[in-house]
Short mmCIF file of C-alpha atoms and ligand atoms in Angstrom, two decimals:
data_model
loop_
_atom_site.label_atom_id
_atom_site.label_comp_id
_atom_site.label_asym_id
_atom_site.label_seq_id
_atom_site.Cartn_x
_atom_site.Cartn_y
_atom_site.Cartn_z
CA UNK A 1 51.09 -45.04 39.47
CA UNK A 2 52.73 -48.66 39.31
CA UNK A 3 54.62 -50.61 36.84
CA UNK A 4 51.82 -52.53 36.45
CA UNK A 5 49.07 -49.97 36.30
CA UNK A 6 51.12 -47.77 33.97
CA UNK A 7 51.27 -50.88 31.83
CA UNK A 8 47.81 -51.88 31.71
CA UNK A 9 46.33 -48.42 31.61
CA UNK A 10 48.92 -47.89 28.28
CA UNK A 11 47.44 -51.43 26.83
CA UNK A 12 44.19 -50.32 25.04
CA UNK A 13 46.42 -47.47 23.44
CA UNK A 14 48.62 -49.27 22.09
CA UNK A 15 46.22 -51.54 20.48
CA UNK A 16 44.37 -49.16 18.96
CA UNK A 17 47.96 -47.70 17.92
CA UNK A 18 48.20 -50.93 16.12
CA UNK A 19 46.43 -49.63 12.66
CA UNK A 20 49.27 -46.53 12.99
CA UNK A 21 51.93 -48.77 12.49
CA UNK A 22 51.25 -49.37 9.14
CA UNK A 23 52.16 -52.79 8.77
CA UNK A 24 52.27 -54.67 5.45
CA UNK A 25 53.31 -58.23 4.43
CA UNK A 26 56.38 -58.03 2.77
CA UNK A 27 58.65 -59.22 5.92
CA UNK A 28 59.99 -62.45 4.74
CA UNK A 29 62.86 -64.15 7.25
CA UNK A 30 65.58 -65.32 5.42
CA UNK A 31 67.07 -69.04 5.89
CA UNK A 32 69.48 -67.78 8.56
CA UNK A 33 66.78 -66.11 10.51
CA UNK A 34 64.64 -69.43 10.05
CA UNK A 35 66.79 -71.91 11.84
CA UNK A 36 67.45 -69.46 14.52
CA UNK A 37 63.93 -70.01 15.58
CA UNK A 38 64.98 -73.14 15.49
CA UNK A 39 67.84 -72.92 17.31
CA UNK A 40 65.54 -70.55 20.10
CA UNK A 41 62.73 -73.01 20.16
CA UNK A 42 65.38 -76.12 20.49
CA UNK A 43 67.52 -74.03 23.30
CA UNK A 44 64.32 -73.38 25.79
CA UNK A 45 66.03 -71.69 28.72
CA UNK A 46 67.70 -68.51 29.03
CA UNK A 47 69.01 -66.21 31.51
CA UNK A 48 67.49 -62.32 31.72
CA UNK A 49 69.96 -59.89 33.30
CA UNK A 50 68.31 -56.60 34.75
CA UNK A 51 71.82 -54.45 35.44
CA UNK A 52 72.08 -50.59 35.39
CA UNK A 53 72.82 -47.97 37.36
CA UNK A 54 69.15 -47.90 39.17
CA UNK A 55 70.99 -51.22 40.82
CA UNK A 56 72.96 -48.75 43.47
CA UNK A 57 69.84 -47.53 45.00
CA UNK A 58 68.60 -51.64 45.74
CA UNK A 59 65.04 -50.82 45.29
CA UNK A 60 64.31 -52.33 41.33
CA UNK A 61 64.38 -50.23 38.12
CA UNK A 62 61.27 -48.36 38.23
CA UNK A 63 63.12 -46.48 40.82
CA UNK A 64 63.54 -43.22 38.59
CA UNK A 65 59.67 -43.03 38.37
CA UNK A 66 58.25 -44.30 41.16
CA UNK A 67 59.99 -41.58 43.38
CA UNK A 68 60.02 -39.30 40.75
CA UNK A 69 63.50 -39.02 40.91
CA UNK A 70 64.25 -35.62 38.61
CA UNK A 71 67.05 -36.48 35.65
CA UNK A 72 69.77 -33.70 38.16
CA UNK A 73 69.41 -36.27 41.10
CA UNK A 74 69.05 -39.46 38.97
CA UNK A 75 72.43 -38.90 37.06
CA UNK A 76 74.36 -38.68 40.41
CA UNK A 77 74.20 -42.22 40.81
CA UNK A 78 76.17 -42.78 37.60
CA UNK A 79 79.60 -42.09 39.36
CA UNK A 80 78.31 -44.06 42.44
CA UNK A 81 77.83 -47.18 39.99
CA UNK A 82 81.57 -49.00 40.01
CA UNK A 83 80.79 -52.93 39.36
CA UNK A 84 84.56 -53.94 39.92
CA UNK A 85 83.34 -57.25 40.88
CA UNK A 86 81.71 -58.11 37.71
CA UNK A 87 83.64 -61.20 35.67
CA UNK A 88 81.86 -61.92 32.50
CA UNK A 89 83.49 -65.77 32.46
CA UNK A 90 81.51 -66.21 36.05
CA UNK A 91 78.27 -64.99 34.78
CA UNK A 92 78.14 -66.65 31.49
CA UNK A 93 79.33 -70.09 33.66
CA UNK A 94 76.54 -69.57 35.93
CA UNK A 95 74.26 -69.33 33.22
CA UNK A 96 75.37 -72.67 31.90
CA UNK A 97 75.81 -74.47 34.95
CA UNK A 98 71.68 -73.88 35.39
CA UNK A 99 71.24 -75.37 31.80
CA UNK A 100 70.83 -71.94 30.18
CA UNK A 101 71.51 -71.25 26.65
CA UNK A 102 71.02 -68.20 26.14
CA UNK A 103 71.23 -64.38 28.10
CA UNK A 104 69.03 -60.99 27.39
CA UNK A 105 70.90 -58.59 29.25
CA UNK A 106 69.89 -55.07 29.04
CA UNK A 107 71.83 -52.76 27.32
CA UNK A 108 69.30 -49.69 27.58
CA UNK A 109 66.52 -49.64 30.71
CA UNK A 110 63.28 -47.19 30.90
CA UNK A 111 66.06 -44.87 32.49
CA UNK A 112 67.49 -44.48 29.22
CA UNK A 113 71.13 -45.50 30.22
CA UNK A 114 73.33 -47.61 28.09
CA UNK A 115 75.08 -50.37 29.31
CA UNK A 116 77.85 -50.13 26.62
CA UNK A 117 80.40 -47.55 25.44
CA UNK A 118 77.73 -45.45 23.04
CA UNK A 119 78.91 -42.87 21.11
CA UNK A 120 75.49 -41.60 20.99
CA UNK A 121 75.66 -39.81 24.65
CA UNK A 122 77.47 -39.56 27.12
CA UNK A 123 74.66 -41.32 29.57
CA UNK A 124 76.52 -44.86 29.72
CA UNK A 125 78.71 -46.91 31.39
CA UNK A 126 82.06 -46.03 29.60
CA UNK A 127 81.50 -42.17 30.15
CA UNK A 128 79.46 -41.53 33.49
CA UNK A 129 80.77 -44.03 35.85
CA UNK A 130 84.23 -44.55 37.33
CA UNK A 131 84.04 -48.01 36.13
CA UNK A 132 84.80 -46.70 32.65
CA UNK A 133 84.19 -50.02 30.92
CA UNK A 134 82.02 -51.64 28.25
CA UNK A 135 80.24 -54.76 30.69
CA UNK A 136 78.19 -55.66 26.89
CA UNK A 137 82.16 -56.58 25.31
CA UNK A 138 83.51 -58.95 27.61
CA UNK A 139 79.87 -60.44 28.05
CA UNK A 140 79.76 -60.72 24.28
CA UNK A 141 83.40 -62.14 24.28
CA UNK A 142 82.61 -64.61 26.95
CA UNK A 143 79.26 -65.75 25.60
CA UNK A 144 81.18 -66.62 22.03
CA UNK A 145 83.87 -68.22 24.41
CA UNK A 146 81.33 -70.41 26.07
CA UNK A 147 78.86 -71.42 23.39
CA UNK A 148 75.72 -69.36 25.04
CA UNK A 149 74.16 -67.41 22.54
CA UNK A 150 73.68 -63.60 23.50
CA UNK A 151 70.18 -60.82 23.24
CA UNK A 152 70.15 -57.04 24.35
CA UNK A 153 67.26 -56.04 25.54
CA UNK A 154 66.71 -52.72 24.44
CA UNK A 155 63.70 -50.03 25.81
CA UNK A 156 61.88 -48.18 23.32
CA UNK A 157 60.44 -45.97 26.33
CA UNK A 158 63.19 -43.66 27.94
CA UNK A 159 63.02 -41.46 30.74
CA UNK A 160 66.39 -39.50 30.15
CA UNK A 161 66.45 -38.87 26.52
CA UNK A 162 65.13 -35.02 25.62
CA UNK A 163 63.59 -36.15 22.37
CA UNK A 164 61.35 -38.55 23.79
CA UNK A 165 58.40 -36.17 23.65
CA UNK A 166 55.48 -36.08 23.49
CA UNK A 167 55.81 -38.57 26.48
CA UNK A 168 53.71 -41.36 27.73
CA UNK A 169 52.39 -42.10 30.62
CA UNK A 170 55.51 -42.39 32.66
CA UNK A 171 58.47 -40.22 32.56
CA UNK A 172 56.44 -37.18 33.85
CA UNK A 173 58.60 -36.40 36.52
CA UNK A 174 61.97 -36.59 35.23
CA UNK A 175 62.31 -32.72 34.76
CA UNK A 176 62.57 -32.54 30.93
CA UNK A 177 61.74 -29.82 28.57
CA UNK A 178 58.21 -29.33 27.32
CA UNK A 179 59.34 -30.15 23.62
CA UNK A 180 61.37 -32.52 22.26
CA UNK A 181 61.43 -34.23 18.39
CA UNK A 182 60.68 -37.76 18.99
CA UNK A 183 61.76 -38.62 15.58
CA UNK A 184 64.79 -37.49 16.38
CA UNK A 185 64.69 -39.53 19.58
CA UNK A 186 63.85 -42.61 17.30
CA UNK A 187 67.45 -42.20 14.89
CA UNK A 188 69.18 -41.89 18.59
CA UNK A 189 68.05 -45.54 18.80
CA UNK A 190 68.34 -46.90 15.82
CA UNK A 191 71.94 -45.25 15.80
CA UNK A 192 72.47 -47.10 19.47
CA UNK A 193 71.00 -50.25 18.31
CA UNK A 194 73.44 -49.87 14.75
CA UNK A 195 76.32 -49.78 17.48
CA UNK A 196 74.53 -53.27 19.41
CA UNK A 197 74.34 -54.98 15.80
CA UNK A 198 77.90 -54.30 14.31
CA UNK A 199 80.25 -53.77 17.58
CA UNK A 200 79.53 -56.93 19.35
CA UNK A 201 79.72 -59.86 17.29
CA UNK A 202 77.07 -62.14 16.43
CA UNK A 203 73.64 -61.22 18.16
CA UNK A 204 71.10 -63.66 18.71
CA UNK A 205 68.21 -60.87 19.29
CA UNK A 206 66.68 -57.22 20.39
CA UNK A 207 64.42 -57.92 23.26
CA UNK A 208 61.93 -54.21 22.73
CA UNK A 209 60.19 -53.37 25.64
CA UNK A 210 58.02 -49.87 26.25
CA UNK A 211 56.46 -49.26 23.26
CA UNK A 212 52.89 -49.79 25.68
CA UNK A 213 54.22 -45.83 27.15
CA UNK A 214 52.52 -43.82 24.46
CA UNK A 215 49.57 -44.35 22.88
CA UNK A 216 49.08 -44.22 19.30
CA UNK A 217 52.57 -43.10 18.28
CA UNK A 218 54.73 -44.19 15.07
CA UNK A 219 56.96 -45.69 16.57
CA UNK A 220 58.45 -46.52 13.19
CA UNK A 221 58.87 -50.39 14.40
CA UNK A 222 58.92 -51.72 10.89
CA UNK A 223 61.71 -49.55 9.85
CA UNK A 224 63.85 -50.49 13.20
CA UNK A 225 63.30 -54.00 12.97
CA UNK A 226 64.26 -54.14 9.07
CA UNK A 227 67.49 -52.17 10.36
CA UNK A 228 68.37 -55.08 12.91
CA UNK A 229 67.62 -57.51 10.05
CA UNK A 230 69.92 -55.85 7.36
CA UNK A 231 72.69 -55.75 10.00
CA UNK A 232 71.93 -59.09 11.37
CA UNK A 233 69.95 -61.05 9.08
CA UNK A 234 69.47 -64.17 11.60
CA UNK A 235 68.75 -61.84 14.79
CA UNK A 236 65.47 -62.71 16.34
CA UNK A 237 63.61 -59.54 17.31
CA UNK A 238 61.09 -59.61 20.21
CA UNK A 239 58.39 -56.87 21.42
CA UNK A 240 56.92 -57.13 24.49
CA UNK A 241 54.43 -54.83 23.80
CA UNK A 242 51.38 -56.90 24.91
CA UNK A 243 49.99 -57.68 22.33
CA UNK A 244 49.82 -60.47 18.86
CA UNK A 245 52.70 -59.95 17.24
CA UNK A 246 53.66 -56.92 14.27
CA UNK A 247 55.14 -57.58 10.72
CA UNK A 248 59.00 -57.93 11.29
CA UNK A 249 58.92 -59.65 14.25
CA UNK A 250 60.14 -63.72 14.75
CA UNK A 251 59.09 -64.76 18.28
CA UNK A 252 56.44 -63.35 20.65
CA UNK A 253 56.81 -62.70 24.52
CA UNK A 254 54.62 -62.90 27.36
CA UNK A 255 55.39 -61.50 30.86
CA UNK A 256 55.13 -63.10 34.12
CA UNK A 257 52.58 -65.58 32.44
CA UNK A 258 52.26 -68.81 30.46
CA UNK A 259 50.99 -68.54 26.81
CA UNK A 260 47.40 -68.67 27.67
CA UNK A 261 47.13 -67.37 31.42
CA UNK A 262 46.68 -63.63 31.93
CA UNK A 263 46.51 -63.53 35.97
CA UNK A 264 49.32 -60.14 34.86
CA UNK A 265 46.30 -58.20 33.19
CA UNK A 266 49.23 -57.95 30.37
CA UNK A 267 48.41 -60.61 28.00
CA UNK A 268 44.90 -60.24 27.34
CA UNK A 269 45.48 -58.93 24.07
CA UNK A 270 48.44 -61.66 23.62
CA UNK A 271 46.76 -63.92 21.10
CA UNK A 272 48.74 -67.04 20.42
CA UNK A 273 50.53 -66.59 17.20
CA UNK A 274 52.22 -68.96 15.05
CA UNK A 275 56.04 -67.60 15.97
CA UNK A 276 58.23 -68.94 18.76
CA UNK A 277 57.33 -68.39 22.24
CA UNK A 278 58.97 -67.43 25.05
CA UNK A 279 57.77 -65.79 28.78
CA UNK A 280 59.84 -64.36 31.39
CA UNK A 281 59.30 -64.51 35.10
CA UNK A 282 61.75 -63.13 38.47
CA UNK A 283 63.10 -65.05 40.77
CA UNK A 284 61.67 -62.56 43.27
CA UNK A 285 59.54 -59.93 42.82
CA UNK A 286 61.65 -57.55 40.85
CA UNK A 287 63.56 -57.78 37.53
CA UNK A 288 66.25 -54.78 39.05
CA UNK A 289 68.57 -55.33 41.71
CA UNK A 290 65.56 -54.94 44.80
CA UNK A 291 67.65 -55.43 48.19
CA UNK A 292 64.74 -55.81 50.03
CA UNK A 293 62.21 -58.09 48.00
CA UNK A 294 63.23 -61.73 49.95
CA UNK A 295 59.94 -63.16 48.20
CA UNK A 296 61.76 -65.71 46.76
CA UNK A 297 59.76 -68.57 44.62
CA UNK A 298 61.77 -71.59 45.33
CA UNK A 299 63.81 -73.99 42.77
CA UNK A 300 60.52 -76.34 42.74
CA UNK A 301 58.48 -73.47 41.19
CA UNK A 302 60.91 -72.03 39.17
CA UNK A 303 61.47 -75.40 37.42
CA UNK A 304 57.58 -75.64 37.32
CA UNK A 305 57.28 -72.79 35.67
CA UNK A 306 60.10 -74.07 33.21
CA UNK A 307 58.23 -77.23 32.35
CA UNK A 308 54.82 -75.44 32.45
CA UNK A 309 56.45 -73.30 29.67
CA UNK A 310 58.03 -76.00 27.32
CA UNK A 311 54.10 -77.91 27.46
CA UNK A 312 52.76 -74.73 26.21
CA UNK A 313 55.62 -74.36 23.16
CA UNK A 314 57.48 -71.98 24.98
CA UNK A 315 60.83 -70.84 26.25
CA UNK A 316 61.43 -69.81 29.54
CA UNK A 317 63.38 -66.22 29.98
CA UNK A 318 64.61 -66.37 34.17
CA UNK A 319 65.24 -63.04 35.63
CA UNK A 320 68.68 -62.14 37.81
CA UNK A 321 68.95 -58.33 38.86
CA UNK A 322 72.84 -58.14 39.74
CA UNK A 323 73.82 -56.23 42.32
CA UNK A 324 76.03 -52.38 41.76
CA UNK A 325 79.09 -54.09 42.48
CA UNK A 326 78.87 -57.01 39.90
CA UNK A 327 78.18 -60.03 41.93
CA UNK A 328 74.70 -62.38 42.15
CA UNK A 329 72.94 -62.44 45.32
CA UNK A 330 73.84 -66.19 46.61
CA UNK A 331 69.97 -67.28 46.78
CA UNK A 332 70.07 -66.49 43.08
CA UNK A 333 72.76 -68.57 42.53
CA UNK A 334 71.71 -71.04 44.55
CA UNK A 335 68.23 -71.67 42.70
CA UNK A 336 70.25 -71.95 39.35
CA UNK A 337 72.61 -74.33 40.33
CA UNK A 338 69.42 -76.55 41.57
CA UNK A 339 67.38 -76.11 38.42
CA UNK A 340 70.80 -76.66 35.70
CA UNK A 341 71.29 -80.06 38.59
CA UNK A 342 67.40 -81.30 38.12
CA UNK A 343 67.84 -80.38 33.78
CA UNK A 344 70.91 -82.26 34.29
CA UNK A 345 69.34 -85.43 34.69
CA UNK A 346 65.67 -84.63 33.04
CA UNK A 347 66.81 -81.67 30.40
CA UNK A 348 66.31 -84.49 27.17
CA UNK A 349 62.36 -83.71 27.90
CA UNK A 350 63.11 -80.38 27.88
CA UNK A 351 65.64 -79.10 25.24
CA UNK A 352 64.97 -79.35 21.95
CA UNK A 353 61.42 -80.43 22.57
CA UNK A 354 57.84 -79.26 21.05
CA UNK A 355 54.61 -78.50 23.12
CA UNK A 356 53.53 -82.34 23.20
CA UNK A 357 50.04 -83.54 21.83
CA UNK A 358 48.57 -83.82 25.28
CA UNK A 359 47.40 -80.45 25.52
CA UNK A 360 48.04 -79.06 29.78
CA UNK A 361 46.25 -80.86 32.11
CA UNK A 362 45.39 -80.26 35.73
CA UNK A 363 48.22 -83.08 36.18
CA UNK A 364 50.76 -81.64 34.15
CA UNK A 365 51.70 -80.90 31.00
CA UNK A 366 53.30 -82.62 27.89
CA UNK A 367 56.30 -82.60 25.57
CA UNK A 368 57.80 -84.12 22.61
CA UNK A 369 60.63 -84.85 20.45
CA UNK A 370 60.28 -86.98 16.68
CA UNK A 371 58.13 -89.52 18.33
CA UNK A 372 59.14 -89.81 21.84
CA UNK A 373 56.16 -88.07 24.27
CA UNK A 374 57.11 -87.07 27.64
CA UNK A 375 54.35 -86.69 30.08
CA UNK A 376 55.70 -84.02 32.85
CA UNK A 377 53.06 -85.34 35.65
CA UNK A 378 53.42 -82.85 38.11
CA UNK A 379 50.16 -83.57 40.18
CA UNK A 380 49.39 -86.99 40.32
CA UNK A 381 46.49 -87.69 43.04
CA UNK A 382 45.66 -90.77 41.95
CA UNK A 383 47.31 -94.15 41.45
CA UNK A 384 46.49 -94.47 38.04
CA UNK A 385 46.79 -91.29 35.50
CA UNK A 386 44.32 -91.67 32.56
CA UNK A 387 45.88 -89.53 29.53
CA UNK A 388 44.28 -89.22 26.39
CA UNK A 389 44.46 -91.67 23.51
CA UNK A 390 47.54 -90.26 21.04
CA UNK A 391 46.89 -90.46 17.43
CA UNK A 392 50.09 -92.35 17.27
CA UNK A 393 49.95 -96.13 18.98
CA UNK A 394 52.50 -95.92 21.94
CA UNK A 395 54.53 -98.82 21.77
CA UNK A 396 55.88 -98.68 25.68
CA UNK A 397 56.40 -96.40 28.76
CA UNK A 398 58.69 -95.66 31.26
CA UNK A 399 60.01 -93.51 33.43
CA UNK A 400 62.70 -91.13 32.84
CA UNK A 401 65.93 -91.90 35.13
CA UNK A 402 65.05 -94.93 36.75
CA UNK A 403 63.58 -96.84 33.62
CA UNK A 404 60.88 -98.42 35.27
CA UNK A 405 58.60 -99.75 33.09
CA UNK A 406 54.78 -98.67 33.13
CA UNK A 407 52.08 -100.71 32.33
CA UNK A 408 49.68 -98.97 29.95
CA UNK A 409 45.78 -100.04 29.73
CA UNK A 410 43.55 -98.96 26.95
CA UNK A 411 40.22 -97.34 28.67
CA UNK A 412 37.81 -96.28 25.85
CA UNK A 413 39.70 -93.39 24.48
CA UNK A 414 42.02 -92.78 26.86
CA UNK A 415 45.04 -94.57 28.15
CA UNK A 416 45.50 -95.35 31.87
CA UNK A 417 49.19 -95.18 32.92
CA UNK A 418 49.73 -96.88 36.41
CA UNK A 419 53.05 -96.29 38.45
CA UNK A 420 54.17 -97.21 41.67
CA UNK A 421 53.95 -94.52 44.52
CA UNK A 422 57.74 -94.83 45.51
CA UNK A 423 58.73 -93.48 42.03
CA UNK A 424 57.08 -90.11 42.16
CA UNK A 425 59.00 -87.36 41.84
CA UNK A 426 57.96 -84.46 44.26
CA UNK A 427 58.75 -81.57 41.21
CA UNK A 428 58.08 -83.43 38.07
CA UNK A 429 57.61 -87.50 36.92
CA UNK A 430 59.07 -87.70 33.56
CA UNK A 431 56.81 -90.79 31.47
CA UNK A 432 58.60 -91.32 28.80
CA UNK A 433 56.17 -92.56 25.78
CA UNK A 434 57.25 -94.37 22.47
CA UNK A 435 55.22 -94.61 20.07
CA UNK A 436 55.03 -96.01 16.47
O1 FHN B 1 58.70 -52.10 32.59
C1 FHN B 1 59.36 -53.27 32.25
C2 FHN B 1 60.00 -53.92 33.45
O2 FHN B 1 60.86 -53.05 34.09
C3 FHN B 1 60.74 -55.15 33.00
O3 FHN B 1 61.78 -54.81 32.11
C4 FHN B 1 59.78 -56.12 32.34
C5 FHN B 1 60.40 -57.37 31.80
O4 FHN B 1 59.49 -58.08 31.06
N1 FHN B 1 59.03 -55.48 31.25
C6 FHN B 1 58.45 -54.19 31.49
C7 FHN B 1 57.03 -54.09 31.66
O5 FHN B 1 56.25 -54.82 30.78
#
């Protein structure tokens, strides 16, 4: 069975799981927690780090399952994992340099192994591998250092843990016992998570992901998210379980697809709610270090994607799977350098922007800020663009960068926006509308 399939098959479960979950009204975010969604909705672009020990075999980290690699074998790539080349400084730099504000690294996988020195068993980085070292620290450290605020991603669903029983629909082949106490399994996490919250400094979010395993289980998500919360009142907590968001929750996720789109088969259930948005997409096929995926969407799409995103209200999450020794694969790097270079010049219609009152387009989309519009025209066939009429009167337009004026013509209820060919920008023409 696929990712993907597993996924989808686990979808109608968990929806019908929903009622299980027993979810009342009484969450209420405190001030702190309010202008981080703010501060999440203002930031716009982050950086998703897929790193574990899965990374040594090159081939993405559904590995475990997908070759139904038994716990025995799985563990023996644990001493094989040594990332001596990993410098926190460079990775947090790189993430800025491409106009990123943010990281979600993972700091447990599917595989159930923790990225940081857990006290809650030995399966992690401090105690299996000859590395020996906390990577979640310095990362922590060097994120305060650097102003870039810093999420764990953190699987519900776990392959390696003996209390995760029953289990879902992956994880069959992992060789566990036939019994387990999944309650049990649930304090392991919350005790892991306790560690996340109150050993690391200020955390900007949990990133959940795997709930979709097991159908109709109490997952007790109520009671983990109020523990993040009493910790770390001002910690954003995420689910990406598919589906409208639960009680407890302060922004909602979609996978490989804008707000709206389902061409994943993930978000049909994913009604639009009223929290912040953000999706996340790969550079490549795979979020886990996959040596031979060379599909690589170029910087054009990627920023695409990124200003697709921030017309639909949303924040866009860019995957990097590292590779076992610590370092970025160079067309990685490469694309993030390009997109922080185009943000450079265009990133004031981007950052700290709203979706913009021109709802997406075939041309493009639209953003705003107070009461500047930006138009992202991104397909332009035609000399002329008519956009709708705003309800506010625009009082002049021009293009971002260069300045150039446009000349603006009512039309009936629209507005016709004419620009000379020679300005066009082959990823995105920034009209920059003032209105009054
Ligand atoms: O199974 C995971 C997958 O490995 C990856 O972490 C992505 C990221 O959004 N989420 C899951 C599937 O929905």
């Amino acid at each position: 069975m696929t990712r993907r399939d597993a996924v989808k098959l686990t979808l109608a479960g968990a929806a019908a799981a929903r009622s299980a979950f027993a979810f009342d009204d009484t969450y209420q975010p405190d001030a702190s927690n309010l202008k981080a969604r703010e501060w999440f909705q203002d930031a716009k672009f982050g950086l998703f780090i897929h790193w574990g020990v899965y990374s040594v075999l090159g081939r993405g980290e559904w590995v475990m399952n997908q070759e139904k690699i038994p716990i025995a074998e799985y563990e023996k790539l644990a001493p094989k994992f040594n990332p001596v080349k990993f410098d926190a400084a460079e990775w947090v730099g790189m993430a800025k340099s491409a106009g990123q504000r943010y990281i979600t690294i993972t700091s447990k996988h599917h595989d159930g192994f923790a990225m940081f020195g857990s006290k809650q068993s030995k399966w992690n980085i401090v105690d299996a591998t000859p590395y020996a070292k906390d990577v979640l620290k310095p990362l922590s450290e060097e994120c305060r250092k650097q102003d870039v605020k810093l999420f764990f991603y953190h699987s519900h669903l776990d392959w390696h843990h003996a209390d995760y029983f029953p289990r879902g629909t992956t994880g069959q082949t992992s060789g566990r016992p036939d019994s387990g106490d999944f309650n049990r399994y649930l304090d392991y996490m919350d005790a892991q998570l306790s560690e996340l919250l109150t050993g690391y400094g200020e955390v900007a979010g949990i990133w959940f992901d795997g709930i979709w395993d097991k159908r109709g289980a109490d997952w007790r998500l109520r009671r983990t998210y109020d523990l993040i919360h009493r910790h770390q009142p001002h910690a954003l907590v995420g689910n990406n379980h598919h589906l409208a968001p639960f009680e407890g929750e302060d922004f909602q996720m979609f996978e490989k697809d804008l707000p709206g789109e389902n061409t994943t088969g993930f978000s049909g259930d994913s009604k639009i709610g009223r929290l912040p948005l953000e999706t996340c997409e790969t550079i490549n096929g795979a979020w886990g270090y996959n040596a031979g995926d060379k599909n690589l969407k170029s910087t054009k799409a990627l920023l695409r994607y990124l200003i697709n995103a921030a017309g639909r209200n949303a924040n866009f999450l860019l995957n990097i799977g590292p590779k076992p020794d610590g370092t970025v694969q160079e067309d990685f790097v490469t694309r993030l350098k390009e997109m922080g270079a185009w943000l450079g010049k265009n990133g004031e219609s981007i950052y700290g922007t709203r979706g913009g009152p021109i709802t997406p387009r075939p041309w493009g989309v639209s953003t705003q800020k107070g009461s500047t519009v930006y138009a992202h025209v991104l397909d332009w066939p035609d000399p002329v663009l008519p956009i709708p009429r705003l309800a506010r009167k625009v009082k002049s337009a021009k293009l971002l960068g260069s300045g150039e004026k446009i000349t603006i013509t009512n039309w009936g209820d629209q507005l016709l926006l004419d620009m000379p060919s020679k300005e066009r920008d082959a990823i995105d023409t920034v009209v920059v509308l003032e209105t009054v």
